Amino acid sequence: MRLLPSFVALALGLLVSADPLLSPYRVHERRGHIPVGWSYDRKHDSTAAIPLRFALKQNNIDAIGDYLMAVSQPESEGYGKHWSAGEVFRKFSPSTESIGAVLAWLEENGFDSSRAKLTRNRGWIEVQATVEEAERLLQTEYHVYGHETGQEHVACDSYHLPEHVQSHVDFVTPTVHFDAKISKRSGSGSPDGTARSVGQPGHGTSPKTTGEIQTLLNQLESCDKQITPICLRALYGLVYEPLAASKNSYGIVEYTPQAYLQSDLDMFHSNFSQGLVGVAPEMVSIDGGYAQTQYTGFEYNGESDLDLEYAMNLVTAAQPITLYQAGDMVEGASFNNFLDAIDGTYCTFEGGDDPTQDAIYPDPYGGGYEGPEDCGTAKPTNVISTSYSYNEADLTPFYTARQCAEYAKLGLMGVTVLYSSGDYGVAGNGGYCLTPNGTYSLNGTIFNPSFPGTCPYITSVGATQVNPGSTVYDPEGACEQVIYSGGGFSNYFAMPDYQKTAVEYYLTNYYPQYPPNIWNASGTSRGFPDIAANGANYVVAIDGTFNLVYGTSCSSPVSGAILTMVNDARLAVGKSPIGFINPTIYSSSFAGVFNDITMGGNQGCGTAGYTAVPGWDPVTGLGTPNFPKLIAKWLLLP
Ligand SMILES: *[C@@H]1O[C@H](CO)[C@@H](O)[C@H](O)[C@H]1NC(C)=O
Ligand SMILES: *[C@@H]1O[C@H](CO)[C@@H](O)[C@H](O)[C@H]1NC(C)=O
Ligand SMILES: *[C@@H]1O[C@H](CO)[C@@H](O)[C@H](O)[C@H]1NC(C)=O
Ligand SMILES: *[C@@H]1O[C@H](CO)[C@@H](O)[C@H](O)[C@H]1NC(C)=O
């Protein structure tokens, strides 16, 4: 992530901004409140160092949704014609004008070119500043905030940019954002102070357990009491042996200190999939990530063990799994760290070039080498499942928009991105709801949607259950045991076209009878989740015992495994992976392909939440997957 000195000089030589000194400062971002668990501690020391990062506005980014639809809509000419990483890079990397404008402004403010670094993907400019310099540059004041766990975080309440710079910058960090990486060392990362939370991001989003199981049932008649792989295979019709495993992989993302134990995987597999005993996931370490064994217990191993045990079983021993283990023990990692690594537009200069010496290809100025320099430090798998999430309100609109666009890029490259929708129904992580002044409270009454669930370029997965007393041959209901399926409407993102028909049908026929000040009743905002899968009573080997586990944390990896097998069938006949699935699954040609869920709801914030009804609903989305129907439909597409 180093800027070549010659490149800085070149960029500065191409400056175009006129009269920058006369441009007035404007508020760029402002935060309404301090997130749960944090409190103001002190003004930051003016001589302390602060690593400023400027997220540069990307070229053509406003049209990214259109580009994505062109390769993802089943009726589109370009369906399945995914882009290479190089094509994504060329289309969206920030313009030379944007880079020049920010560098020039920095230089005018005393940050000469030797201090400014452009990251490899041209997405960010970094400078090391003192607090005093940063405060002058951004017309702000930095404070130190303390978390109840003892962790500290540096932030400001708002910051300013000159008008002529604003249009070139999405946002600056560290500033108003609280995407802090709570390190496990300093204790629990949960906003409610319990020991539940695992890893980060998304404190309080771990699965829940009701504890150890005495007797393992593992029978189709008992799936209302214990979910094991045979239950899921029966529920979703997943009977499939991969044919194209070498062309495929299934990615699971974990954030250290959350880690799997090989002994737990082996214990699970010895009971449910003997061929996998001794098999480890293929680990891709991101930012120093590794499967730590220093800390164990449900809160450290629960999520990873759950995800990997079920993912590996369902895709069978024939299909290796990729584990993206993000963050080390000290720093942890955020979604953005993961995206930095997975984004194929982040060049590694494979093929023998020396990253410290070589120029940037394709030549950003034109006239140079325009060939495909397609690279990334971590290769994205065809399907990536993540069971961690933030509250949308934790983050600013600029920040979420930028991250959401990164997911769209993965979709352009043919990657299916799944996120669990949250476990607190219409409430946010830890059961917190919003209050009229924008703060969080357990007594709040305003619904608190999750992110990235509300990003229109990911597939959000809610949770269902085999209703008590029912079997796998009966319809499932929304999960109402221990956890409630996250769902609702975004306050940041507009309703994407692909879901208009489905969501408008819901709003027309089942309009939620809540005052419009507690949910986004505009009728124009993104509804989530998109799909659902079972999330109750999972048998998971954790720390040497079988435990019952609940959560959309179960639903996402199971859905991802099913979609990975759909990809296998397409790859086996020479077709492209399914990529971003939402435009397809909401299309009329896929009507009836998901098992519609019409029972249960997702209570929260002192309400019954939304109700699962015929058609799409903000509890279980379109419903649960029906593998035989999915595979048949997807094999018909080009
Ligand atoms: C799991 O499998 C092991 C080895 O086959 C067996 O001894 C054990 O009883 C099984 N566990 C349960 C809870 O049935
Ligand atoms: C916001 O409102 C809640 C109750 O609705 C109140 O408890 C809290 O003190 C308020 N906070 C601020 C910063 O105004
Ligand atoms: C929530 O309400 C309960 C009683 O209704 C009250 O005891 C408690 O202090 C309130 N908590 C907060 C955080 O406002
Ligand atoms: C509702 O969502 C839309 C985005 O579609 C947003 O513009 C609007 O501000 C939201 N309303 C509230 C009250 O947050």
XYZ file of C-alpha atoms and ligand atoms in Angstrom:
694
model
C 0.000 0.000 0.000
C 2.798 2.256 -0.868
C 2.724 5.115 -3.299
C 5.552 5.235 -5.748
C 7.273 8.607 -5.339
C 7.347 9.176 -9.061
C 3.631 8.687 -9.137
C 2.986 11.376 -6.536
C 5.014 13.804 -8.547
C 3.125 12.868 -11.648
C -0.225 13.272 -9.971
C 0.731 16.644 -8.611
C 1.909 17.678 -12.016
C -1.560 17.084 -13.368
C -3.386 19.338 -10.970
C -6.484 20.926 -12.272
C -8.206 22.569 -9.323
C -8.815 26.265 -9.642
C -8.655 28.675 -6.713
C -8.750 25.950 -4.090
C -7.846 28.389 -1.334
C -11.079 30.274 -1.831
C -13.299 27.244 -1.506
C -15.399 27.414 1.684
C -15.461 24.533 4.163
C -18.669 22.539 4.541
C -19.728 19.875 7.058
C -18.957 16.554 5.376
C -20.205 14.041 7.965
C -21.795 14.405 11.369
C -22.715 11.745 13.891
C -25.922 12.051 15.909
C -24.898 10.013 18.907
C -22.249 7.894 20.527
C -22.946 4.172 20.004
C -23.985 1.888 22.852
C -21.214 0.971 25.264
C -19.022 3.976 24.533
C -18.622 7.192 26.505
C -16.671 10.406 26.149
C -13.392 10.244 28.001
C -11.182 13.221 27.117
C -9.942 15.555 24.462
C -7.228 13.872 22.431
C -3.597 14.899 22.958
C -2.704 17.395 20.244
C 0.720 15.858 19.617
C -0.567 12.302 19.233
C -0.219 10.686 15.805
C -3.312 10.032 13.746
C -3.319 7.976 10.519
C -5.729 9.864 8.262
C -7.260 7.977 5.344
C -9.253 9.696 2.621
C -11.698 7.430 0.784
C -11.579 8.791 -2.758
C -14.779 9.069 -4.759
C -14.706 6.423 -7.453
C -15.308 7.019 -11.128
C -18.625 5.835 -12.590
C -19.697 4.610 -9.163
C -23.200 6.055 -9.436
C -23.867 3.674 -12.312
C -22.579 0.569 -10.542
C -26.101 -0.724 -9.906
C -26.857 -0.602 -13.633
C -23.666 -2.448 -14.527
C -24.443 -5.061 -11.905
C -28.006 -5.563 -13.157
C -26.739 -6.011 -16.706
C -24.841 -9.155 -15.679
C -27.334 -10.349 -13.044
C -30.814 -10.004 -14.528
C -31.872 -13.320 -16.021
C -33.487 -11.671 -19.050
C -30.471 -9.481 -19.734
C -28.232 -10.095 -22.766
C -25.232 -9.887 -20.505
C -26.455 -12.399 -17.906
C -23.510 -14.240 -16.390
C -20.942 -12.228 -18.353
C -19.046 -11.219 -15.260
C -16.203 -8.746 -15.243
C -12.576 -9.447 -14.583
C -10.937 -7.715 -11.653
C -9.033 -5.593 -14.161
C -12.248 -4.415 -15.771
C -13.641 -3.451 -12.384
C -10.436 -1.610 -11.588
C -10.471 0.331 -14.839
C -14.129 1.278 -14.550
C -14.199 2.500 -10.973
C -10.761 3.563 -9.843
C -10.798 7.214 -8.818
C -9.973 9.705 -11.510
C -6.598 11.373 -11.703
C -8.481 14.602 -11.134
C -9.813 13.360 -7.781
C -6.403 12.155 -6.667
C -4.819 15.423 -7.769
C -7.403 17.588 -6.023
C -6.946 15.854 -2.678
C -3.148 15.765 -2.908
C -3.035 19.456 -3.810
C -5.262 20.403 -0.907
C -3.090 18.352 1.440
C 0.018 20.042 0.097
C -1.512 23.495 0.629
C -2.094 22.475 4.222
C 1.452 21.436 4.900
C 1.339 17.744 3.977
C 3.955 17.665 1.266
C 3.914 14.931 -1.313
C 6.407 12.722 0.504
C 3.884 12.282 3.323
C 0.901 11.354 1.165
C 0.499 7.785 -0.011
C -1.965 6.488 -2.529
C -3.017 2.907 -1.862
C -2.378 0.295 -4.501
C -5.995 0.151 -5.563
C -6.014 3.972 -5.916
C -8.989 3.974 -3.563
C -7.471 5.808 -0.618
C -4.925 8.486 0.179
C -3.154 8.073 3.510
C -1.196 10.599 5.550
C 0.291 10.428 9.012
C -0.770 13.560 10.877
C -0.663 14.839 14.397
C -3.987 15.486 16.066
C -3.298 19.210 15.845
C -2.679 19.014 12.098
C -5.733 16.854 11.522
C -7.939 19.188 13.546
C -6.806 22.152 11.464
C -7.145 20.280 8.183
C -10.660 18.993 8.916
C -11.862 21.840 11.153
C -12.750 19.443 13.914
C -11.811 18.360 17.407
C -10.677 14.835 18.259
C -11.808 13.066 21.398
C -10.930 9.795 23.029
C -13.912 7.569 23.825
C -13.841 4.636 26.204
C -15.721 1.392 25.746
C -17.165 -0.338 28.786
C -14.619 -3.092 28.147
C -11.775 -0.627 28.563
C -10.994 -0.272 24.874
C -10.376 3.262 23.553
C -11.397 4.808 20.255
C -10.482 8.143 18.699
C -13.300 10.008 16.984
C -14.822 13.417 16.358
C -18.479 14.489 16.203
C -18.326 16.075 12.756
C -15.703 17.252 10.289
C -15.457 19.633 7.384
C -13.966 19.613 3.912
C -13.526 22.459 1.433
C -16.291 22.456 -1.140
C -13.945 21.689 -4.034
C -12.586 18.633 -2.185
C -15.960 17.280 -1.065
C -16.902 15.972 -4.472
C -13.698 13.906 -4.612
C -13.914 12.304 -1.158
C -16.469 9.813 0.167
C -15.288 10.163 3.759
C -12.261 10.440 6.004
C -11.160 8.066 8.785
C -10.748 8.154 11.703
C -13.490 10.709 12.153
C -17.118 10.190 13.147
C -17.259 6.431 12.521
C -17.408 3.842 15.256
C -16.512 0.806 13.177
C -14.060 0.172 15.958
C -12.430 -3.172 16.135
C -13.006 -4.346 19.690
C -10.124 -6.570 20.547
C -11.015 -9.635 22.540
C -8.161 -8.956 24.888
C -9.992 -6.064 26.428
C -12.969 -8.241 27.175
C -16.349 -8.731 25.653
C -17.239 -6.712 22.615
C -20.923 -6.852 23.314
C -22.840 -3.610 23.663
C -24.966 -5.173 26.329
C -21.935 -6.179 28.295
C -22.595 -9.911 28.218
C -19.959 -12.408 27.266
C -22.023 -13.450 24.274
C -20.449 -11.398 21.612
C -17.843 -13.011 19.475
C -15.366 -11.192 17.392
C -16.268 -8.163 15.486
C -17.594 -6.427 13.496
C -21.096 -6.432 14.810
C -20.944 -6.792 18.519
C -23.773 -8.898 19.891
C -24.358 -10.778 16.652
C -23.058 -14.171 17.638
C -25.297 -17.202 17.601
C -26.992 -18.140 20.855
C -26.848 -21.421 22.672
C -29.109 -23.091 25.172
C -26.245 -25.308 26.201
C -25.084 -28.855 25.968
C -27.135 -31.694 24.501
C -27.456 -34.875 26.533
C -28.766 -37.164 23.796
C -28.052 -36.762 20.122
C -31.252 -37.610 18.233
C -30.198 -37.247 14.577
C -33.543 -38.463 13.265
C -35.857 -36.910 10.723
C -38.687 -37.197 13.255
C -36.814 -34.987 15.727
C -35.850 -32.008 13.563
C -38.145 -29.752 15.614
C -35.890 -30.489 18.582
C -32.474 -30.920 16.995
C -31.299 -29.862 13.562
C -28.588 -32.065 12.099
C -27.446 -32.248 8.456
C -30.063 -34.876 7.573
C -32.803 -32.427 8.631
C -31.443 -29.686 6.367
C -31.013 -32.062 3.435
C -34.621 -33.171 3.837
C -35.992 -29.646 4.328
C -34.288 -28.195 1.265
C -33.936 -31.248 -0.971
C -30.158 -31.064 -0.914
C -28.994 -34.381 -2.254
C -26.042 -33.654 -4.488
C -22.486 -34.803 -5.141
C -20.243 -32.116 -6.615
C -18.927 -32.615 -10.140
C -16.802 -29.529 -10.652
C -15.153 -29.098 -7.256
C -11.797 -28.055 -8.689
C -13.456 -25.070 -10.413
C -15.335 -24.027 -7.308
C -14.944 -23.138 -3.662
C -17.168 -21.905 -0.876
C -15.877 -19.057 1.280
C -16.663 -18.570 4.974
C -15.488 -15.372 6.674
C -14.467 -15.287 10.346
C -13.068 -12.429 12.379
C -10.356 -13.270 14.905
C -10.445 -13.983 17.861
C -13.402 -16.076 16.677
C -11.772 -19.331 15.566
C -12.561 -22.950 14.842
C -11.074 -25.930 16.649
C -10.069 -28.846 14.439
C -11.025 -31.197 17.273
C -14.582 -29.809 17.155
C -14.826 -30.231 13.391
C -13.565 -33.787 13.745
C -16.047 -34.523 16.514
C -18.923 -33.245 14.384
C -17.767 -34.995 11.245
C -17.225 -38.318 13.016
C -20.953 -38.324 13.772
C -22.317 -36.784 10.581
C -19.782 -37.025 7.754
C -16.978 -39.462 8.411
C -15.195 -38.634 5.164
C -14.405 -35.204 6.578
C -12.671 -36.331 9.756
C -9.216 -34.796 9.769
C -10.066 -32.402 6.947
C -9.302 -28.713 7.570
C -10.739 -25.760 5.677
C -8.299 -24.050 3.312
C -7.389 -20.985 5.311
C -6.644 -17.636 3.692
C -5.142 -15.367 6.310
C -6.126 -11.714 6.043
C -4.268 -9.086 8.033
C -2.545 -11.658 10.164
C -5.626 -13.767 10.819
C -5.162 -17.255 12.216
C -7.225 -19.814 14.087
C -6.179 -18.853 17.584
C -6.406 -21.474 20.328
C -5.422 -19.232 23.232
C -9.055 -18.533 24.100
C -11.770 -21.150 23.824
C -15.418 -21.459 24.762
C -18.696 -20.777 23.036
C -17.991 -17.088 22.516
C -14.685 -17.808 20.774
C -15.453 -21.020 18.878
C -19.242 -21.069 18.515
C -19.592 -19.093 15.295
C -16.629 -20.607 13.443
C -17.395 -24.186 14.493
C -21.031 -23.785 13.471
C -20.246 -22.228 10.094
C -17.562 -24.720 9.133
C -19.216 -27.887 10.433
C -22.382 -27.277 8.429
C -20.740 -25.730 5.374
C -18.285 -28.607 5.018
C -20.912 -31.278 5.579
C -23.440 -29.836 3.133
C -21.038 -29.316 0.234
C -19.586 -32.786 0.976
C -15.980 -33.884 1.341
C -15.553 -33.559 -2.430
C -15.754 -29.741 -2.275
C -13.040 -27.944 -0.286
C -14.047 -24.878 1.734
C -12.115 -21.617 1.890
C -11.897 -19.974 5.305
C -11.112 -16.249 5.211
C -9.721 -15.633 8.678
C -9.529 -11.865 9.104
C -7.545 -9.936 11.686
C -4.937 -10.784 14.267
C -5.450 -11.010 18.028
C -4.446 -7.438 18.749
C -6.051 -5.363 16.041
C -8.899 -7.528 14.803
C -10.394 -6.510 11.492
C -13.460 -4.818 10.052
C -15.485 -5.622 6.938
C -13.372 -3.062 5.124
C -10.175 -4.965 5.937
C -11.739 -8.051 4.455
C -12.894 -6.155 1.387
C -9.467 -4.617 0.891
C -8.041 -8.105 0.678
C -10.753 -9.746 -1.379
C -11.256 -6.945 -3.857
C -9.527 -8.160 -6.969
C -8.889 -4.569 -7.917
C -6.294 -4.422 -5.179
C -3.263 -5.364 -7.149
C -0.605 -7.777 -6.057
C 1.343 -7.463 -9.283
C 1.529 -11.180 -9.727
C 3.706 -12.521 -12.451
C 7.112 -11.480 -11.278
C 6.783 -7.722 -11.004
C 8.340 -6.060 -8.017
C 5.624 -4.230 -6.148
C 8.029 -1.642 -4.785
C 9.433 -0.748 -8.177
C 6.866 -1.326 -10.852
C 4.441 1.172 -12.168
C 0.699 0.786 -11.835
C -0.946 -1.250 -14.582
C -3.057 -0.724 -16.442
C -1.425 2.635 -16.884
C -3.721 5.076 -15.076
C -2.799 7.882 -17.468
C -3.494 6.080 -20.693
C -0.872 5.444 -23.317
C 0.890 2.896 -21.148
C 0.300 -0.810 -20.728
C -3.456 -1.399 -20.693
C -3.259 -5.140 -20.385
C -5.053 -7.147 -17.785
C -3.302 -6.792 -14.473
C -5.976 -8.813 -12.698
C -5.052 -9.494 -9.156
C -6.043 -9.503 -5.519
C -4.302 -10.637 -2.366
C -7.126 -13.042 -1.572
C -9.037 -14.642 -4.400
C -12.791 -14.400 -3.903
C -14.691 -17.683 -3.933
C -17.917 -17.983 -5.921
C -20.051 -17.777 -2.774
C -19.010 -15.962 0.414
C -21.028 -16.248 3.634
C -20.565 -13.930 6.614
C -22.457 -14.199 9.881
C -21.493 -10.856 11.401
C -23.287 -7.531 11.100
C -23.565 -3.935 12.272
C -26.622 -1.834 12.882
C -27.116 0.452 9.914
C -27.341 3.341 12.389
C -23.831 2.515 13.713
C -22.427 3.822 10.453
C -22.848 6.913 8.315
C -24.623 6.970 4.947
C -21.361 7.718 3.076
C -19.606 4.855 4.812
C -22.345 2.313 4.133
C -22.700 3.473 0.526
C -19.002 2.944 -0.090
C -18.987 -0.502 1.436
C -22.177 -1.447 -0.370
C -20.553 -0.479 -3.690
C -17.701 -2.866 -2.854
C -20.227 -5.691 -2.604
C -21.591 -4.654 -5.993
C -18.067 -5.028 -7.406
C -17.885 -8.562 -6.072
C -21.239 -9.219 -7.736
C -19.892 -7.844 -11.017
C -17.083 -10.367 -10.739
C -19.590 -13.198 -10.257
C -19.408 -13.557 -6.479
C -22.526 -14.319 -4.395
C -22.297 -12.413 -1.094
C -24.502 -13.610 1.784
C -24.941 -11.951 5.177
C -27.025 -13.110 8.117
C -29.856 -10.608 8.719
C -29.499 -10.358 12.514
C -31.014 -12.191 15.478
C -33.166 -9.573 17.180
C -36.141 -9.231 14.850
C -36.855 -5.575 14.132
C -34.421 -4.551 16.894
C -30.703 -4.111 16.387
C -27.764 -6.081 17.754
C -28.179 -6.881 21.423
C -31.885 -5.989 21.244
C -31.251 -2.247 21.066
C -33.766 -0.016 19.337
C -33.535 3.613 18.307
C -35.037 6.575 20.153
C -36.422 9.756 18.533
C -33.096 11.568 19.046
C -31.181 8.802 17.276
C -29.639 7.169 20.356
C -29.902 3.459 21.162
C -31.914 2.111 24.069
C -33.202 -1.278 25.163
C -36.449 0.613 25.735
C -36.330 2.307 22.343
C -39.349 1.930 20.090
C -37.887 2.682 16.660
C -36.879 -0.314 14.512
C -33.136 -0.712 14.030
C -32.179 -2.422 10.739
C -28.870 -4.244 10.237
C -26.034 -3.560 7.832
C -24.927 -4.954 5.380
C -28.428 -6.510 5.395
C -29.861 -3.292 4.002
C -27.280 -2.985 1.232
C -29.173 -3.773 -1.989
C -26.136 -5.540 -3.486
C -25.907 -8.426 -1.016
C -28.264 -11.284 -0.265
C -29.585 -11.054 3.279
C -30.535 -14.318 4.997
C -33.162 -14.573 7.747
C -34.048 -17.494 10.001
C -36.830 -20.088 10.083
C -37.661 -23.019 12.352
C -39.307 -26.409 12.193
C -42.305 -25.505 14.316
C -42.577 -27.412 17.596
C -44.413 -30.689 16.989
C -43.941 -30.425 13.227
C -41.657 -32.395 10.944
C -39.440 -31.548 7.982
C -42.383 -32.376 5.709
C -44.488 -29.550 7.178
C -44.005 -25.897 6.263
C -41.478 -24.078 8.436
C -42.282 -20.875 10.325
C -40.220 -17.800 11.072
C -37.749 -18.526 13.866
C -39.305 -17.714 17.237
C -37.061 -19.689 19.546
C -34.229 -17.922 21.344
C -33.722 -15.601 18.351
C -35.944 -13.678 15.936
C -35.145 -13.206 12.272
C -33.699 -9.766 11.505
C -35.714 -7.877 8.924
C -37.334 -4.619 7.954
C -36.639 -1.576 5.845
C -33.497 0.483 5.397
C -33.253 4.103 6.428
C -30.311 4.660 4.056
C -30.832 2.619 0.884
C -33.597 3.002 -1.684
C -35.637 0.034 -2.813
C -33.821 -1.681 -5.685
C -35.888 -2.289 -8.813
C -35.458 -6.046 -8.597
C -37.594 -6.256 -5.437
C -40.196 -3.597 -6.270
C -42.924 -5.995 -7.371
C -42.432 -8.304 -4.389
C -42.171 -5.590 -1.736
C -44.988 -3.491 -3.176
C -47.197 -6.591 -3.123
C -46.377 -6.967 0.549
C -47.002 -3.288 1.331
C -50.260 -3.277 -0.605
C -51.701 -6.429 0.910
C -50.139 -6.629 4.354
C -49.316 -3.043 5.243
C -47.693 -3.064 8.722
C -49.966 -1.281 11.175
C -47.259 0.690 12.949
C -46.940 4.453 13.197
C -44.657 5.700 10.418
C -42.186 7.117 12.933
C -41.072 3.663 14.122
C -40.341 2.031 10.748
C -39.389 3.348 7.341
C -42.882 3.588 5.901
C -41.775 5.551 2.844
C -42.527 2.577 0.601
C -39.336 3.389 -1.278
C -36.655 1.855 0.901
C -34.793 -1.440 0.623
C -36.595 -4.300 2.363
C -34.693 -7.236 3.838
C -34.032 -10.173 4.220
C -34.084 -11.652 0.730
C -34.250 -15.332 1.677
C -34.229 -17.474 4.822
C -33.134 -20.872 6.080
C -33.463 -22.796 9.299
C -31.861 -21.115 12.305
C -33.093 -23.055 15.357
C -31.816 -25.986 17.413
C -28.617 -26.715 15.483
C -26.446 -29.470 16.864
C -22.919 -28.033 16.861
C -19.731 -29.512 18.303
C -18.117 -26.749 20.346
C -15.264 -27.220 22.758
C -15.706 -30.955 22.884
C -19.451 -31.127 23.465
C -22.561 -31.002 21.309
C -24.571 -27.823 21.908
C -27.883 -26.464 20.640
C -27.304 -23.288 18.666
C -29.673 -20.637 17.245
C -29.261 -17.744 14.874
C -29.272 -16.364 11.372
C -25.621 -17.351 11.837
C -26.879 -20.851 10.997
C -29.055 -19.740 8.093
C -26.386 -17.936 6.081
C -23.767 -20.716 5.817
C -26.481 -23.279 5.022
C -27.899 -21.099 2.234
C -24.382 -20.531 0.948
C -23.718 -24.266 0.806
C -26.870 -24.805 -1.252
C -25.935 -22.009 -3.670
C -22.411 -23.433 -3.919
C -23.917 -26.704 -5.131
C -26.032 -24.782 -7.675
C -22.793 -23.213 -8.909
C -21.246 -26.644 -9.152
C -24.013 -27.826 -11.463
C -23.566 -24.772 -13.698
C -19.775 -24.951 -13.716
C -19.970 -28.643 -14.590
C -21.757 -27.756 -17.844
C -19.464 -24.846 -18.621
C -21.732 -22.049 -17.403
C -20.792 -19.072 -15.240
C -21.337 -18.982 -11.481
C -24.668 -17.469 -10.382
C -23.065 -14.290 -9.016
C -25.371 -11.675 -7.520
C -28.602 -13.657 -7.181
C -31.214 -11.086 -6.119
C -32.345 -9.956 -9.593
C -32.777 -13.618 -10.495
C -34.560 -14.888 -7.398
C -37.051 -12.002 -7.375
C -37.775 -12.401 -11.104
C -41.058 -13.903 -12.300
C -39.218 -16.883 -13.794
C -38.208 -17.930 -10.269
C -41.704 -17.577 -8.792
C -42.444 -20.493 -6.478
C -38.860 -21.678 -6.365
C -38.438 -20.774 -2.700
C -40.609 -22.336 -0.005
C -42.833 -19.455 1.044
C -42.947 -18.980 4.831
C -46.315 -17.782 6.130
C -46.123 -18.340 9.884
C -44.465 -16.442 12.696
C -42.982 -12.991 13.046
C -39.919 -11.076 14.159
C -40.811 -9.253 17.344
C -38.693 -6.488 18.830
C -38.722 -2.887 20.070
C -41.801 -3.603 22.189
C -43.814 -4.753 19.155
C -44.722 -8.027 17.478
C -42.486 -6.950 14.602
C -43.464 -7.919 11.082
C -45.388 -11.068 10.197
C -44.468 -13.769 7.701
C -47.186 -13.741 5.028
C -47.703 -15.170 1.540
C -45.079 -13.756 -0.830
C -42.071 -11.735 0.245
C -42.062 -10.406 3.815
C -39.542 -8.546 6.002
C -39.107 -11.626 8.228
C -38.178 -14.485 5.879
C -37.880 -12.729 2.502
C -38.922 -14.929 -0.415
C -38.622 -18.029 1.781
C -36.305 -20.994 2.103
C -34.399 -22.643 -0.754
C -35.746 -25.629 -2.646
C -32.588 -27.084 -4.115
C -34.091 -29.269 -6.882
C -36.160 -26.342 -8.168
C -33.248 -23.912 -7.872
C -30.891 -26.120 -9.793
C -33.466 -26.776 -12.523
C -34.173 -23.061 -13.002
C -30.568 -22.010 -12.870
C -29.512 -24.619 -15.397
C -31.984 -23.068 -17.835
C -30.248 -19.695 -17.633
C -27.322 -18.994 -19.963
C -20.871 -39.706 17.863
O -20.064 -40.675 17.271
C -19.217 -41.331 18.175
C -18.240 -42.173 17.379
O -18.905 -42.866 16.356
C -20.038 -42.153 19.130
O -19.222 -42.833 20.055
C -20.947 -41.216 19.880
O -21.822 -41.941 20.673
C -21.726 -40.339 18.929
N -22.282 -39.301 19.737
C -23.525 -39.268 20.062
C -23.890 -38.192 21.014
O -24.332 -40.047 19.622
C -32.284 10.670 23.797
O -33.575 10.210 24.177
C -33.568 9.224 25.229
C -35.002 8.801 25.506
O -35.793 8.868 24.392
C -32.958 9.821 26.483
O -32.893 8.827 27.499
C -31.545 10.312 26.163
O -31.014 10.966 27.285
C -31.549 11.257 24.982
N -30.166 11.530 24.644
C -29.744 12.687 24.176
C -28.289 12.789 23.888
O -30.494 13.641 24.002
C -36.332 0.828 30.549
O -37.601 0.752 31.177
C -37.559 0.167 32.465
C -38.973 0.081 32.990
O -39.907 0.210 31.998
C -36.705 1.026 33.386
O -36.619 0.415 34.646
C -35.321 1.154 32.786
O -34.558 2.057 33.568
C -35.368 1.657 31.385
N -34.050 1.571 30.811
C -33.523 2.528 30.082
C -32.146 2.262 29.540
O -34.085 3.574 29.820
C -36.428 6.018 4.767
O -35.581 5.468 3.790
C -35.181 6.366 2.789
C -34.268 5.595 1.871
O -35.017 4.872 0.983
C -34.468 7.551 3.364
O -34.172 8.477 2.351
C -35.325 8.205 4.433
O -34.589 9.226 5.051
C -35.710 7.160 5.459
N -36.555 7.757 6.464
C -36.178 7.882 7.710
C -37.194 8.483 8.635
O -35.092 7.526 8.130
